[in-house]
Amino acid sequence: AQSVTQLGSHVSVSEGALVLLRCNYSSSVPPYLFWYVQYPNQGLQLLLKYTTGATLVKGINGFEAEFKKSETSFHLTKPSAHMSDAAEYFCAVSDPLIYNQGGKLIFGQGTELSVKP
Amino acid sequence: GAGVSQSPSNKVTEKGKDVELRCDPISGHTALYWYRQSLGQGLEFLIYFQGNSAPDKSGLPSDRFSAERTGGSVSTLTIQRTQQEDSAVYLCASSRTRPRLAGGGETQYFGPGTRLLVL
């Protein structure tokens, strides 16, 4: 069965500092990979995803992530944090080999990002 | 265009009562998903609808939970005889195209959720 691990339930950075949110997955085959962001009392918004092709994926709001098959990782980064980045971030996977079960997402436990002025 | 909408935004009910949660997907989206977000369990998949195919109910936690999708659009999630452990935020998502036969990869667009509190 697939699983997703996000290291660190809470991450705090200073404004302007590098943001690094870690995500590792467990799967027998490389899955599709997603990062979603959730602002307070809102639904989830897609930041970026990897399905095929280039392993470095750029998303909205200056975020990017790199799929590393050898490390089974899909860490999320942003060079310079902004106060508006404070939110909860979820890494998720879907299995490309599960026929007729659509793209149901398996989520990590989430990482709450705080940005200090 | 309009996003995924859910109603009600908040629901408070008493233990043992039935509740219905509604989801209006983005127009033209053929796939619809329900997820549950709770403090203890995080984000969990509940059920998935794709067109006229039989739904994938593999995530429903008990037979008190059911869902239907009428006319390939609006969906209703029903919880019968609610329990306190059902308290959570119920999220609905839709995606634009049928996920490829080999599995998904399409972006799921989420609604704002329904916050359910069972007293």
XYZ file of C-alpha atoms in Angstrom:
236
model
C 0.000 0.000 0.000
C 1.112 3.514 -0.682
C 1.984 5.936 2.065
C 3.300 9.463 2.349
C 5.481 10.838 5.098
C 5.983 14.517 5.712
C 8.859 15.200 8.057
C 7.987 17.893 10.547
C 4.424 18.784 11.439
C 5.502 22.375 12.061
C 8.182 24.375 10.267
C 9.060 27.957 11.098
C 11.186 30.223 8.926
C 12.008 33.895 8.826
C 10.672 36.090 6.065
C 13.123 35.945 3.159
C 14.606 32.614 4.229
C 14.565 29.363 2.287
C 11.494 27.185 2.685
C 12.056 23.423 2.610
C 9.168 21.043 3.291
C 10.011 17.367 3.105
C 7.939 14.601 1.579
C 8.827 10.941 1.119
C 6.600 8.282 -0.328
C 6.437 4.546 -0.152
C 5.306 2.832 -3.321
C 6.311 -0.119 -5.451
C 6.193 2.072 -8.550
C 6.773 5.812 -8.869
C 3.439 7.468 -8.202
C 2.010 10.734 -9.351
C 2.985 13.389 -6.806
C 1.231 16.528 -5.657
C 1.667 19.407 -3.253
C -1.436 21.211 -2.013
C -1.705 24.262 0.226
C -4.530 24.973 2.644
C -5.150 28.408 4.097
C -7.251 28.682 7.272
C -10.897 27.730 6.774
C -10.387 27.112 3.075
C -10.168 24.105 0.823
C -7.003 22.773 -0.734
C -5.293 24.493 -3.643
C -2.828 22.768 -5.929
C 0.687 24.190 -5.814
C 2.293 21.805 -8.275
C 2.345 18.217 -9.453
C 4.590 15.673 -11.082
C 3.215 13.063 -13.450
C 5.803 12.509 -16.146
C 8.673 14.337 -17.813
C 11.017 16.815 -16.162
C 11.618 15.934 -12.540
C 11.950 19.557 -11.407
C 8.479 20.998 -11.299
C 7.643 24.653 -10.882
C 4.377 25.721 -9.338
C 2.486 28.785 -8.266
C 3.725 31.437 -5.839
C 7.383 30.663 -6.527
C 7.333 27.100 -5.214
C 9.063 24.198 -6.853
C 9.665 20.538 -6.114
C 11.972 17.871 -7.429
C 11.059 14.236 -7.870
C 13.964 12.028 -6.855
C 13.187 8.416 -7.580
C 16.325 7.090 -5.910
C 15.377 8.849 -2.681
C 11.601 8.347 -3.056
C 11.242 12.038 -2.281
C 9.356 15.071 -3.544
C 10.504 17.945 -1.339
C 8.938 21.382 -1.740
C 11.123 24.486 -1.790
C 10.871 28.220 -2.165
C 13.977 30.413 -2.185
C 12.513 33.286 -0.170
C 9.593 32.986 2.231
C 6.855 35.568 2.325
C 4.429 36.218 5.141
C 1.589 35.143 2.867
C 3.118 31.655 2.600
C 1.991 30.828 6.133
C -0.416 27.919 5.703
C -0.618 24.147 5.910
C 0.996 22.145 3.149
C 0.063 18.636 2.109
C 2.004 16.208 -0.005
C -0.095 13.602 -1.795
C 0.316 10.688 -4.171
C -1.914 8.762 -6.508
C -1.141 5.360 -7.920
C -0.687 5.281 -11.700
C -1.248 1.545 -11.859
C -4.573 1.157 -10.073
C -7.008 0.554 -12.866
C -10.530 1.875 -12.609
C -9.913 3.429 -9.229
C -9.369 6.864 -10.576
C -6.877 9.205 -9.051
C -7.776 9.057 -5.403
C -5.170 10.878 -3.398
C -3.242 9.545 -0.438
C -2.146 12.453 1.724
C 0.652 13.022 4.160
C -0.147 14.371 7.593
C 0.591 17.935 6.590
C 3.197 20.515 7.569
C 2.184 23.824 9.059
C 4.472 26.587 7.865
C 4.937 29.698 9.991
C 6.761 32.748 8.665
C 8.304 35.146 11.152
C 8.772 38.817 10.269
C -15.521 30.246 -13.613
C -17.197 28.979 -10.493
C -15.299 26.525 -8.349
C -16.504 23.557 -6.372
C -19.177 24.577 -3.899
C -20.312 22.763 -0.785
C -23.222 23.235 1.551
C -23.753 23.779 4.343
C -20.455 25.359 5.327
C -21.049 24.384 8.943
C -23.337 21.781 10.474
C -23.942 21.061 14.133
C -25.998 17.988 14.927
C -26.800 15.729 17.808
C -25.463 12.236 18.130
C -27.748 9.758 16.402
C -29.173 12.176 13.858
C -28.711 11.830 10.102
C -26.962 14.527 8.061
C -26.666 15.284 4.365
C -23.763 17.171 2.856
C -23.941 18.556 -0.650
C -21.304 19.102 -3.306
C -21.632 20.978 -6.593
C -18.623 20.175 -8.786
C -17.162 22.394 -11.459
C -19.341 22.262 -14.553
C -18.120 19.635 -16.994
C -15.972 17.774 -14.493
C -16.671 14.077 -14.756
C -14.836 12.871 -11.672
C -15.944 13.697 -8.129
C -14.266 12.786 -4.842
C -15.144 13.032 -1.165
C -12.453 13.288 1.497
C -12.575 13.734 5.244
C -10.172 15.868 7.240
C -9.963 15.273 10.977
C -7.393 15.969 13.659
C -6.768 12.356 14.432
C -6.774 10.875 10.938
C -5.607 13.685 8.679
C -6.982 13.737 5.134
C -8.678 10.503 4.104
C -10.273 9.428 0.849
C -13.913 8.383 1.205
C -15.519 7.776 -2.192
C -14.998 8.481 -5.896
C -17.482 8.857 -8.762
C -16.583 8.754 -12.440
C -19.345 9.292 -14.957
C -21.795 6.407 -14.970
C -19.320 3.886 -13.599
C -19.868 2.204 -10.269
C -18.373 4.389 -7.533
C -15.247 3.427 -5.643
C -16.502 3.203 -2.061
C -13.343 1.716 -0.631
C -12.708 4.627 1.737
C -16.083 4.774 3.467
C -15.430 4.060 7.160
C -18.708 2.277 7.920
C -22.088 1.409 6.444
C -23.494 4.527 8.093
C -21.829 6.474 5.291
C -23.264 6.599 1.787
C -23.097 8.907 -1.184
C -24.832 9.400 -4.460
C -24.311 11.494 -7.515
C -27.347 12.506 -9.495
C -27.193 13.213 -13.205
C -23.435 13.077 -13.188
C -23.248 16.385 -11.360
C -24.345 17.155 -7.801
C -23.353 14.722 -5.086
C -24.750 14.139 -1.615
C -22.854 12.464 1.204
C -25.155 11.056 3.868
C -24.123 10.033 7.349
C -26.716 8.088 9.289
C -26.880 7.859 13.073
C -23.994 10.265 13.488
C -21.351 9.607 16.118
C -18.990 12.055 17.776
C -16.052 10.552 15.885
C -17.743 11.685 12.648
C -16.893 15.286 13.562
C -14.572 16.504 10.833
C -14.335 18.686 7.757
C -15.754 16.947 4.706
C -14.106 18.043 1.478
C -15.349 17.511 -2.034
C -13.168 17.683 -5.130
C -13.732 17.354 -8.844
C -11.448 16.843 -11.810
C -11.843 17.801 -15.442
C -11.357 14.606 -17.337
C -11.632 10.950 -16.732
C -8.398 9.804 -15.176
C -6.501 7.672 -17.570
C -7.168 3.971 -17.328
C -3.741 3.584 -15.811
C -4.673 5.832 -12.923
C -5.058 9.499 -12.089
C -2.837 12.491 -12.547
C -5.402 15.138 -13.274
C -5.663 18.053 -10.891
C -8.398 17.792 -8.309
C -10.109 21.060 -7.441
C -11.357 21.236 -3.886
C -14.346 22.950 -2.376
C -14.168 24.870 0.910
C -15.552 21.950 2.881
C -18.367 21.343 5.322
C -17.379 21.473 8.971
C -19.449 18.886 10.847
C -19.704 18.870 14.609
C -21.558 16.044 16.323
C -22.512 16.801 19.914
